[in-house]
mmCIF file of C-alpha atoms and ligand atoms in Angstrom:
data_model
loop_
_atom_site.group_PDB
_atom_site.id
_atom_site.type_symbol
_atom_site.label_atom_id
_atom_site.label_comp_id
_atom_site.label_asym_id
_atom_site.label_seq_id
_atom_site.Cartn_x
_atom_site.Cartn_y
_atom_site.Cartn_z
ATOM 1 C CA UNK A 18 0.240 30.807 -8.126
ATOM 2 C CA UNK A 19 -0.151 27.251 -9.125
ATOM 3 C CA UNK A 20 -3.299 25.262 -9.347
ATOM 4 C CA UNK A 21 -1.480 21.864 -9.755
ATOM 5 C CA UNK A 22 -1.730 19.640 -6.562
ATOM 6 C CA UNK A 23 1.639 19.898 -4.607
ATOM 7 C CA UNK A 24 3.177 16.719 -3.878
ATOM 8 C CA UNK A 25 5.707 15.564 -1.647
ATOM 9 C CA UNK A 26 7.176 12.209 -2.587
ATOM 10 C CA UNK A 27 8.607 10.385 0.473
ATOM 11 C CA UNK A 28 11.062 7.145 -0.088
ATOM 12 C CA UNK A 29 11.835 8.984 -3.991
ATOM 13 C CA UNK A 30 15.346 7.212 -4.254
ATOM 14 C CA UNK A 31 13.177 4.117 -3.885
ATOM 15 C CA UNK A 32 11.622 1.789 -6.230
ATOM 16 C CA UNK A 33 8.038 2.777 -5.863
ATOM 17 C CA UNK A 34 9.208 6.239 -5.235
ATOM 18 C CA UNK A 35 11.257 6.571 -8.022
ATOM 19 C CA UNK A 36 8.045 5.354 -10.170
ATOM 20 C CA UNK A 37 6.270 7.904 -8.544
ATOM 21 C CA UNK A 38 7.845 10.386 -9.050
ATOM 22 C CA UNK A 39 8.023 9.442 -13.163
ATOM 23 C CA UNK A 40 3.688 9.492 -12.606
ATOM 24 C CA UNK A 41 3.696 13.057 -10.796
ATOM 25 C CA UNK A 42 5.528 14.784 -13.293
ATOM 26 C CA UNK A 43 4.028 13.335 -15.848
ATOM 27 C CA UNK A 44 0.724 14.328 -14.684
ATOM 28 C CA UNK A 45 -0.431 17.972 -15.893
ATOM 29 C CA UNK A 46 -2.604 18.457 -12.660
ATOM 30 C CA UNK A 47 0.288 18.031 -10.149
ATOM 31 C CA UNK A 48 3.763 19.403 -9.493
ATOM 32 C CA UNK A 49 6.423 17.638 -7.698
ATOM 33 C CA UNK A 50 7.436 20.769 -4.576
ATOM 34 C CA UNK A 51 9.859 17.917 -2.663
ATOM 35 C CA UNK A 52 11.717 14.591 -2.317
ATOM 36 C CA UNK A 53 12.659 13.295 0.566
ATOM 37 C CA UNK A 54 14.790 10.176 1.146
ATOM 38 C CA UNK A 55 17.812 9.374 2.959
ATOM 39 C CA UNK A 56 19.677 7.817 -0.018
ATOM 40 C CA UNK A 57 20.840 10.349 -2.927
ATOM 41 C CA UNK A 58 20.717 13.448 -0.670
ATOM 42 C CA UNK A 59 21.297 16.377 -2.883
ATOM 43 C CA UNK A 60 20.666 14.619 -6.329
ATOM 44 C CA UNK A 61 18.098 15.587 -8.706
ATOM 45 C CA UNK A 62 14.821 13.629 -8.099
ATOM 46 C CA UNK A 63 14.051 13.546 -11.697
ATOM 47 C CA UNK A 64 17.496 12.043 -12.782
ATOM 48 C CA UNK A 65 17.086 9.243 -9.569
ATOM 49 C CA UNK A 66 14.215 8.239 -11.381
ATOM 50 C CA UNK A 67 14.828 8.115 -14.903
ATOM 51 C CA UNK A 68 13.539 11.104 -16.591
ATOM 52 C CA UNK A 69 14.393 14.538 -17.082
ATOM 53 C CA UNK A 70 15.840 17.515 -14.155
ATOM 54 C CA UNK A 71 12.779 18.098 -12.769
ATOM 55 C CA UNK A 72 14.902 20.941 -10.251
ATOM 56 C CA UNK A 73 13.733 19.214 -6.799
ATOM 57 C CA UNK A 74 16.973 17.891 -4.814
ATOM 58 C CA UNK A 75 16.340 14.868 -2.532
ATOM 59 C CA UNK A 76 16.503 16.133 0.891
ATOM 60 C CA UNK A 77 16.350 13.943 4.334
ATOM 61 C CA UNK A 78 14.023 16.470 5.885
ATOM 62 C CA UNK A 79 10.236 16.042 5.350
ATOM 63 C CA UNK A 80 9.589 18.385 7.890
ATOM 64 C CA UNK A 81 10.752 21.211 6.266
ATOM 65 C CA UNK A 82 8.999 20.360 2.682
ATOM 66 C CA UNK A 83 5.976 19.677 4.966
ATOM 67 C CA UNK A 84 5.974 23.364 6.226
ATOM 68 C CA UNK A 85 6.925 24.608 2.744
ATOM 69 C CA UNK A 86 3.614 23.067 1.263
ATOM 70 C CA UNK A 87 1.386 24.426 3.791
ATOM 71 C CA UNK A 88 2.508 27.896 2.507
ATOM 72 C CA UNK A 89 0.762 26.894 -0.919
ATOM 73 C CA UNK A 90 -2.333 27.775 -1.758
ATOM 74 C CA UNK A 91 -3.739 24.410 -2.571
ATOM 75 C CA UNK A 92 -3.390 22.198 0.038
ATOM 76 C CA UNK A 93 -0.314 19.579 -0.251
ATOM 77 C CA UNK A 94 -0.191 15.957 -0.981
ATOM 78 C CA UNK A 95 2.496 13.451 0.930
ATOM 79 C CA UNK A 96 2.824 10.297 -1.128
ATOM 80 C CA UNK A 97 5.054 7.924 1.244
ATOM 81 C CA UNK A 98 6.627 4.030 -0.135
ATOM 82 C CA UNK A 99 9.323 4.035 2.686
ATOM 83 C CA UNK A 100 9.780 1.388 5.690
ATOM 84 C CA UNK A 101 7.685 -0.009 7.894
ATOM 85 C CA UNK A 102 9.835 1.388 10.663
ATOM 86 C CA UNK A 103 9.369 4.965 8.902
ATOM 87 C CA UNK A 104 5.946 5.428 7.803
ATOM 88 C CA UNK A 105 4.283 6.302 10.973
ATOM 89 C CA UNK A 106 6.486 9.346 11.639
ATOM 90 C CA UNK A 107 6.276 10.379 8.360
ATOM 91 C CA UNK A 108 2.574 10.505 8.393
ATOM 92 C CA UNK A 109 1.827 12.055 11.577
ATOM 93 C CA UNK A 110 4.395 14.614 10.739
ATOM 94 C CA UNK A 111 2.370 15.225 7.123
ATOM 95 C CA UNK A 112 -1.001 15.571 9.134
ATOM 96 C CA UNK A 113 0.509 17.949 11.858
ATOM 97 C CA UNK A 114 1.431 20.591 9.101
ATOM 98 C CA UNK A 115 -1.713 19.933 6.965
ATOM 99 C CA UNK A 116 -0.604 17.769 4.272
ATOM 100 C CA UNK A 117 -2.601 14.945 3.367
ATOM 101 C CA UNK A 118 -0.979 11.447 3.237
ATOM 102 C CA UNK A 119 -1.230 8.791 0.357
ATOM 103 C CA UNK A 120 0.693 5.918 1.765
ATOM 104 C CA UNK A 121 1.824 2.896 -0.202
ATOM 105 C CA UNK A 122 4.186 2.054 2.128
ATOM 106 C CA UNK A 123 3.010 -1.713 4.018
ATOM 107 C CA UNK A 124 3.792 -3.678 7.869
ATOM 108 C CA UNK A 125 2.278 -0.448 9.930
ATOM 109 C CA UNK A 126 0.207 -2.397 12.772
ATOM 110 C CA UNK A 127 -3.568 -2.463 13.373
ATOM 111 C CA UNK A 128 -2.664 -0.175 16.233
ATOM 112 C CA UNK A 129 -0.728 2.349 14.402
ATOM 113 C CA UNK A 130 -3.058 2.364 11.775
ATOM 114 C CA UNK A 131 -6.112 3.260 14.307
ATOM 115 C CA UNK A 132 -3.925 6.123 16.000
ATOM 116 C CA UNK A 133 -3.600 7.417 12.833
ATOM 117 C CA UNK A 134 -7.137 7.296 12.083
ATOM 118 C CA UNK A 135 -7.656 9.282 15.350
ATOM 119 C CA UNK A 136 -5.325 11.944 14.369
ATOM 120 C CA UNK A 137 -6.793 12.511 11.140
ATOM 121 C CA UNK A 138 -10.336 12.656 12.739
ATOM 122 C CA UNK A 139 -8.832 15.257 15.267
ATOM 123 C CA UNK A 140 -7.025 17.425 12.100
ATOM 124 C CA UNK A 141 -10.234 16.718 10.223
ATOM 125 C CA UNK A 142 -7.797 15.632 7.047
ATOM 126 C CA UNK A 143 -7.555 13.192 4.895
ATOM 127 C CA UNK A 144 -5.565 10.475 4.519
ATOM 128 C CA UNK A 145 -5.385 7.255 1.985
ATOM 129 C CA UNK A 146 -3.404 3.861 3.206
ATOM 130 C CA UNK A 147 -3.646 0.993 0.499
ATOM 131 C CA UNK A 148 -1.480 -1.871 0.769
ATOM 132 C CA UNK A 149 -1.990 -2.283 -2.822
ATOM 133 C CA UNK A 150 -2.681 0.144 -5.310
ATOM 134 C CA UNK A 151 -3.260 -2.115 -8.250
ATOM 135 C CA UNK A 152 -6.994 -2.252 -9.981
ATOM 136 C CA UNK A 153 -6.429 -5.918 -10.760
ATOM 137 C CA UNK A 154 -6.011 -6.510 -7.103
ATOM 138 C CA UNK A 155 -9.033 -4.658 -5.637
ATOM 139 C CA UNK A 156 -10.785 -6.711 -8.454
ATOM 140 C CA UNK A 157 -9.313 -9.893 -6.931
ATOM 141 C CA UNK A 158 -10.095 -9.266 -3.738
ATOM 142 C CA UNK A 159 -13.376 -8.625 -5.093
ATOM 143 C CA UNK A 160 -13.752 -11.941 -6.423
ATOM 144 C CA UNK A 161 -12.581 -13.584 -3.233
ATOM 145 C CA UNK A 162 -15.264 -11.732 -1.082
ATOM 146 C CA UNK A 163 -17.903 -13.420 -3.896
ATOM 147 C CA UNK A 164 -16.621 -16.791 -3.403
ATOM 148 C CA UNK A 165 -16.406 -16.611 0.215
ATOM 149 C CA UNK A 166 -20.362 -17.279 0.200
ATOM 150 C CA UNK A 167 -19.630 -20.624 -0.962
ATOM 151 C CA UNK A 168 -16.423 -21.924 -0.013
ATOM 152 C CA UNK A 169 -15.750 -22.670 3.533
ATOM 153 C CA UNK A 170 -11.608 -23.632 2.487
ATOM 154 C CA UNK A 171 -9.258 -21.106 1.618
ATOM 155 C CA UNK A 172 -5.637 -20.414 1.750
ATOM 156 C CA UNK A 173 -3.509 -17.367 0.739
ATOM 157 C CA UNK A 174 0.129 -17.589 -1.052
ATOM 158 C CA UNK A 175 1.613 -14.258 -1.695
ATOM 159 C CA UNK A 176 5.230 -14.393 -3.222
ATOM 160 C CA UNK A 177 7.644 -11.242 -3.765
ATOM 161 C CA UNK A 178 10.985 -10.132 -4.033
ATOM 162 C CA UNK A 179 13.975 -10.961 -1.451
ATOM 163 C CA UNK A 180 14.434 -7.193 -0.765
ATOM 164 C CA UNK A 181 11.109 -6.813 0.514
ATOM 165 C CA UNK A 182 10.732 -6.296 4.924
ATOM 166 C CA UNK A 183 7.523 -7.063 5.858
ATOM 167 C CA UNK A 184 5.662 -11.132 5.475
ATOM 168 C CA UNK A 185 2.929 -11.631 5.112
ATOM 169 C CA UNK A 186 2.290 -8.925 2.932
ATOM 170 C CA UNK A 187 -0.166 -5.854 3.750
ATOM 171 C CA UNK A 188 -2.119 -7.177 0.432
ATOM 172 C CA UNK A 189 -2.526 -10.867 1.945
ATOM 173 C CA UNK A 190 -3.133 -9.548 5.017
ATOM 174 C CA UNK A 191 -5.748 -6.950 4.162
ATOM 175 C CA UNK A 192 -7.336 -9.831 1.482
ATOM 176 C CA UNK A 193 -7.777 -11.909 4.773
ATOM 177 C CA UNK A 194 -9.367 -9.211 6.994
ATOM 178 C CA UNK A 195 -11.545 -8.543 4.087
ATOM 179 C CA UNK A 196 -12.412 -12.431 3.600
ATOM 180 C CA UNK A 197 -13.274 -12.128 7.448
ATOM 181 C CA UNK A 198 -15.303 -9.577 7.839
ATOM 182 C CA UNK A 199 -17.737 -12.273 5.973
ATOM 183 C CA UNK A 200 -18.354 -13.330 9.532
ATOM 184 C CA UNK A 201 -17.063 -17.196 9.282
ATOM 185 C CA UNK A 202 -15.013 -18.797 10.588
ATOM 186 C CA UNK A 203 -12.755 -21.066 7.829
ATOM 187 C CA UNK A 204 -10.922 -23.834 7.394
ATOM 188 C CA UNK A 205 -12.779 -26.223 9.999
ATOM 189 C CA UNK A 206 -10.305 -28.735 11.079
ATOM 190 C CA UNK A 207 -10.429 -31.918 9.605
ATOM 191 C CA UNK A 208 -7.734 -33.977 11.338
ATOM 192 C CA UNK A 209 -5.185 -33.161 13.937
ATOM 193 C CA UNK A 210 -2.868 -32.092 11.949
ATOM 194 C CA UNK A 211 1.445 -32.128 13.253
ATOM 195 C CA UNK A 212 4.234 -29.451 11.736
ATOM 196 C CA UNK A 213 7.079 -31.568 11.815
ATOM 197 C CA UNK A 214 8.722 -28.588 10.483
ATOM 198 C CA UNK A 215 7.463 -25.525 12.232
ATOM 199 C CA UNK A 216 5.707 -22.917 10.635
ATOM 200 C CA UNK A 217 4.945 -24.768 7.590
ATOM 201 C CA UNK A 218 1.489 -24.867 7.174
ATOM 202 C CA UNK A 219 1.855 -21.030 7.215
ATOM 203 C CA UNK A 220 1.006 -18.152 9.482
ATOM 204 C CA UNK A 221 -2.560 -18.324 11.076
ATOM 205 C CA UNK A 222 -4.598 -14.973 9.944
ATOM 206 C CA UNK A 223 -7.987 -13.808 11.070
ATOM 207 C CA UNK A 224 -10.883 -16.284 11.045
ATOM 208 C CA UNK A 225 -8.554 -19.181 10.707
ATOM 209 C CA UNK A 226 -7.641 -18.022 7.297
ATOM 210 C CA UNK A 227 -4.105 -19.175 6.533
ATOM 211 C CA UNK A 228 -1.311 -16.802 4.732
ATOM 212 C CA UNK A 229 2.129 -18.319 2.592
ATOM 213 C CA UNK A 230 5.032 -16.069 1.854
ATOM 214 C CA UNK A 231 7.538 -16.904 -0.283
ATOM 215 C CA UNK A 232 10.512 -14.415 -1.200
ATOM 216 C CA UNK A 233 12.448 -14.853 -4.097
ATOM 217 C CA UNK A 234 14.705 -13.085 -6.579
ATOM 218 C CA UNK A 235 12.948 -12.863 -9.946
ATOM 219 C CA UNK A 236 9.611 -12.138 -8.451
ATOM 220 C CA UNK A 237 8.214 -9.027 -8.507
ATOM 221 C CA UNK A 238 4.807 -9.099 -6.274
ATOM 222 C CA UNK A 239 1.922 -12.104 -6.657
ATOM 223 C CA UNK A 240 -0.516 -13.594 -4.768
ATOM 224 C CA UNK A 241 -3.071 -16.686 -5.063
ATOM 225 C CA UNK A 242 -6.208 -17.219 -3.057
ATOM 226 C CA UNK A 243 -7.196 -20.830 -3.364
ATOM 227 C CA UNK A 244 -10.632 -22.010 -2.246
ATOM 228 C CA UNK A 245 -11.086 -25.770 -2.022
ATOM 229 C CA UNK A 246 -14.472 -27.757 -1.556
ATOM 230 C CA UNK A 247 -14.822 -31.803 -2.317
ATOM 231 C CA UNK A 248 -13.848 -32.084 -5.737
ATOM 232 C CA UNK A 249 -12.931 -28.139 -6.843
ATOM 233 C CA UNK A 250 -10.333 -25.868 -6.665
ATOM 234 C CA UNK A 251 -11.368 -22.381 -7.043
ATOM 235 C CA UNK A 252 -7.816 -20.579 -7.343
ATOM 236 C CA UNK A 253 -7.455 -16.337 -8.346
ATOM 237 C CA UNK A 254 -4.448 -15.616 -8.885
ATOM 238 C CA UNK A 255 -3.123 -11.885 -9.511
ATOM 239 C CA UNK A 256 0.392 -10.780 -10.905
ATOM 240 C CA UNK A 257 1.988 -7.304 -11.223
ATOM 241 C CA UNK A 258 5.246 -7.604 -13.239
ATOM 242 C CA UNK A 259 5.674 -3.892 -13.538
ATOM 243 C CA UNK A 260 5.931 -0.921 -10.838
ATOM 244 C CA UNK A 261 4.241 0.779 -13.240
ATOM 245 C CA UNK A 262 0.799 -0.978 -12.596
ATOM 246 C CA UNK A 263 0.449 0.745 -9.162
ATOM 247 C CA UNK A 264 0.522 4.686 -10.459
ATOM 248 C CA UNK A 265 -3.191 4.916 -11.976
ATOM 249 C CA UNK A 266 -4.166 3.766 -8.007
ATOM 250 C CA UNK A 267 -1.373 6.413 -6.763
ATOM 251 C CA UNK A 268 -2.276 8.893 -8.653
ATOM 252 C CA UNK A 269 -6.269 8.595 -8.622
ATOM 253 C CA UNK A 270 -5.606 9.097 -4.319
ATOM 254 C CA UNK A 271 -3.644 12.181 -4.525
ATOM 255 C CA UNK A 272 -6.162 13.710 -6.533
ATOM 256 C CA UNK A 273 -8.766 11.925 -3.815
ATOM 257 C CA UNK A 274 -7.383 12.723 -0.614
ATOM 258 C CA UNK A 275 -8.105 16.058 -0.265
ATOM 259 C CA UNK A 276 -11.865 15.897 -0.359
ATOM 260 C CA UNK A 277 -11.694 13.393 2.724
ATOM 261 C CA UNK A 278 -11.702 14.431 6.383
ATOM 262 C CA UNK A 279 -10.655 10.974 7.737
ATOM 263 C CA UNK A 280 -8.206 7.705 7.101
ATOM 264 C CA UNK A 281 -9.478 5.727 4.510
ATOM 265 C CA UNK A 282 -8.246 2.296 3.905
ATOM 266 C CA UNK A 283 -7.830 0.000 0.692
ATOM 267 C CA UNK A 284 -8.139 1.485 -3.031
ATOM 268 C CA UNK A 285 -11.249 -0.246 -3.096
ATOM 269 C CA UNK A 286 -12.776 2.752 -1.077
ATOM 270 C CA UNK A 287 -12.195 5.121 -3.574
ATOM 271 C CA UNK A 288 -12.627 3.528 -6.598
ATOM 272 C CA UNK A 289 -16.273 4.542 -8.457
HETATM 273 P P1 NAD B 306 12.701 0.519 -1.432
HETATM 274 O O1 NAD B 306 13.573 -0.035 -0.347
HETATM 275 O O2 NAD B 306 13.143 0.381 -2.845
HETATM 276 O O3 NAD B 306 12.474 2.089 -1.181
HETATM 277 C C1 NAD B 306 12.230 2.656 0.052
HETATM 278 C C2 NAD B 306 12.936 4.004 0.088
HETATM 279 O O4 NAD B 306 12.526 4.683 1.282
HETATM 280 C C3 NAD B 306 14.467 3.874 0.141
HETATM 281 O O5 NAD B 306 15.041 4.691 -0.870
HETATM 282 C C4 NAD B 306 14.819 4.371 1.536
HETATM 283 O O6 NAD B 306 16.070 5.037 1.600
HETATM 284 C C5 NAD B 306 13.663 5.327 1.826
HETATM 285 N N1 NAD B 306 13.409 5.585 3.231
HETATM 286 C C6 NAD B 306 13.382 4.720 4.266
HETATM 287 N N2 NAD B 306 13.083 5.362 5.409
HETATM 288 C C7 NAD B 306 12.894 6.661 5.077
HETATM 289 C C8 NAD B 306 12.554 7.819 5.811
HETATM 290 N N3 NAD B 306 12.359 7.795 7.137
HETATM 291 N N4 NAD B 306 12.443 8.998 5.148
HETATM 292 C C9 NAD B 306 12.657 9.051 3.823
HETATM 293 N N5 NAD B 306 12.983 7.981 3.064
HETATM 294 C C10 NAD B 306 13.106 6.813 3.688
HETATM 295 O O7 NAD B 306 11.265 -0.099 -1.208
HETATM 296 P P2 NAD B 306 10.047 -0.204 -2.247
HETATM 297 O O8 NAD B 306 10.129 -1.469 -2.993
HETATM 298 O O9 NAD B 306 9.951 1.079 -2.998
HETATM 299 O O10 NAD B 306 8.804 -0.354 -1.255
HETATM 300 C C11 NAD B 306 8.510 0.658 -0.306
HETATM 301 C C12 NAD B 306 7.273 0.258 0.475
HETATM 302 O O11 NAD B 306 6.140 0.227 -0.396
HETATM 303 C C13 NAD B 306 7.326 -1.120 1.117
HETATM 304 O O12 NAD B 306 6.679 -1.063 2.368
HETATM 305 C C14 NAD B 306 6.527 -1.994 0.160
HETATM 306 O O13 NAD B 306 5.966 -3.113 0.791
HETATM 307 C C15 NAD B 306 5.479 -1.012 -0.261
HETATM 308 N N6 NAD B 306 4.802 -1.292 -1.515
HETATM 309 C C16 NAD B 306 3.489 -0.974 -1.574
HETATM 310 C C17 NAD B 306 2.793 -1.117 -2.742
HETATM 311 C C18 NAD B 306 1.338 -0.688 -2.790
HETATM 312 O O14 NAD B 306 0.688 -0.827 -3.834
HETATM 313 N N7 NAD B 306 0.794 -0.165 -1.696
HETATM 314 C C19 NAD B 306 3.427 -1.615 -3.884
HETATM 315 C C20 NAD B 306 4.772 -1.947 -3.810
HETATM 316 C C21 NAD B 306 5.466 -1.758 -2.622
#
């Protein structure tokens, strides 16, 4: 019997899941028991994404792989960069067979996100939800929770690729909660302002904070928090122009997960 960490990769005709499963197999501590996507049904997971036959078909059905893993000895990891309209399922159906989610995927709501919480505390599992897996990222957002102390201004442009569903984007989103749980409010109004155009001064986040998207072909995934006081600019600015800078965060939570007994949210929570 195996002592690599099963993993189920969920969205693995996709582009993150296609990346992940490149990471999983090359990772000597993990082996890659099921794919599951509704694209490329029947073809080789390995082959969708690039690298050798790795002998796992893509199937539609989680549920199945779900009750497969929970046969293994070690306990099962679900890795999930689907839909927003997808995700939820997915993950309560991973928790109700004892596999422990790692979701990438972004746009779940506050709400779903806190029933999910509860149904990990009843299962007593583990799961990891990061809106953004990058290192550079968590350091960012970081930063911006330093310079919150001082700046009482600050705006948020995130810009990705046209293919992408949800705006803003969990990472902007999640960078604003986290600038608001400095307990200010920001962005004190300075005249009364008009939109002559509406909506563009941006979507009002928490504490006042307001979030840009922009969606483009060519881009990839960025984002810019700019603080502004009389007579500086403070601007951090973060951009991932590879897939490929997401899978040390990915794979450092399915080794994680498993030692949790409760949702856990942001890679920040896990990093040493
Ligand atoms: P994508 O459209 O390329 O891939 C999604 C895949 O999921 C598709 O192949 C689709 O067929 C599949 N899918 C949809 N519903 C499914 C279901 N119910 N069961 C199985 N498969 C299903 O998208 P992407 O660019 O790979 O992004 C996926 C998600 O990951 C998005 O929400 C995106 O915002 C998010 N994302 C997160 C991070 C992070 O660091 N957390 C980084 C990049 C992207």
């Amino acid at each position: 019997m195996s002592e690599r960490i099963p993993v189920i990769v969920t969205g693995a005709a996709g582009r993150m899941g296609r990346q992940v499963v490149q990471a999983v197999a090359a990772s000597p501590d993990m082996i890659l028991m099921g794919a599951v996507d509704h694209q490329r049904v029947g073809e080789d997971a390995g082959i969708v994404a690039g690298i050798e036959e790795l002998e796992v078909p893509i199937t539609p059905d989680l549920q199945s792989l779900c009750a497969l893993v929970a046969q293994e000895k070690q306990p099962g990891v679900m890795v999930d960069f689907t839909h927003p309209r997808s995700v939820y399922e997915n993950v309560r159906a991973a928790i109700a067979y004892g596999v422990y989610p790692v979701v990438g995927t972004t746009g779940m709501t506050a709400e779903q996100i806190a029933d999910l919480a509860e149904f990990c505390d009843k299962a007593s599992i583990g799961c990891i939800i990061a809106p953004n897996f990058s290192i550079g990222m968590v350091l960012l957002q970081q930063a911006a929770i330093q310079a919150s102390r001082y700046f009482e201004h600050v705006e948020i442009i995130e810009l990705h690729h046209n293919q992408k569903a949800d705006a803003p984007s969990g990472t902007a989103l999640k960078t604003a909660e986290m600038l608001a749980e400095m307990g200010k409010t920001y962005n004190p109004p300075q005249v009364e302002e008009t939109e002559t155009l509406a909506g563009v001064r941006g979507g009002i986040g928490p504490e006042n904070i307001r979030i840009h998207s922009v969606r483009l072909p060519g881009l990839l995934a960025h984002q810019k928090v700019i603080f502004g006081a009389p007579g500086e600019i403070y601007t951090l600015r973060h951009d991932t122009t590879d897939r490929r800078c997401y899978m040390p965060g990915v794979l450092l939570a399915i080794r994680k997960v498993r030692q949790l007994k409760q949702l856990v949210y942001g890679l920040e929570k896990i990093l040493d």
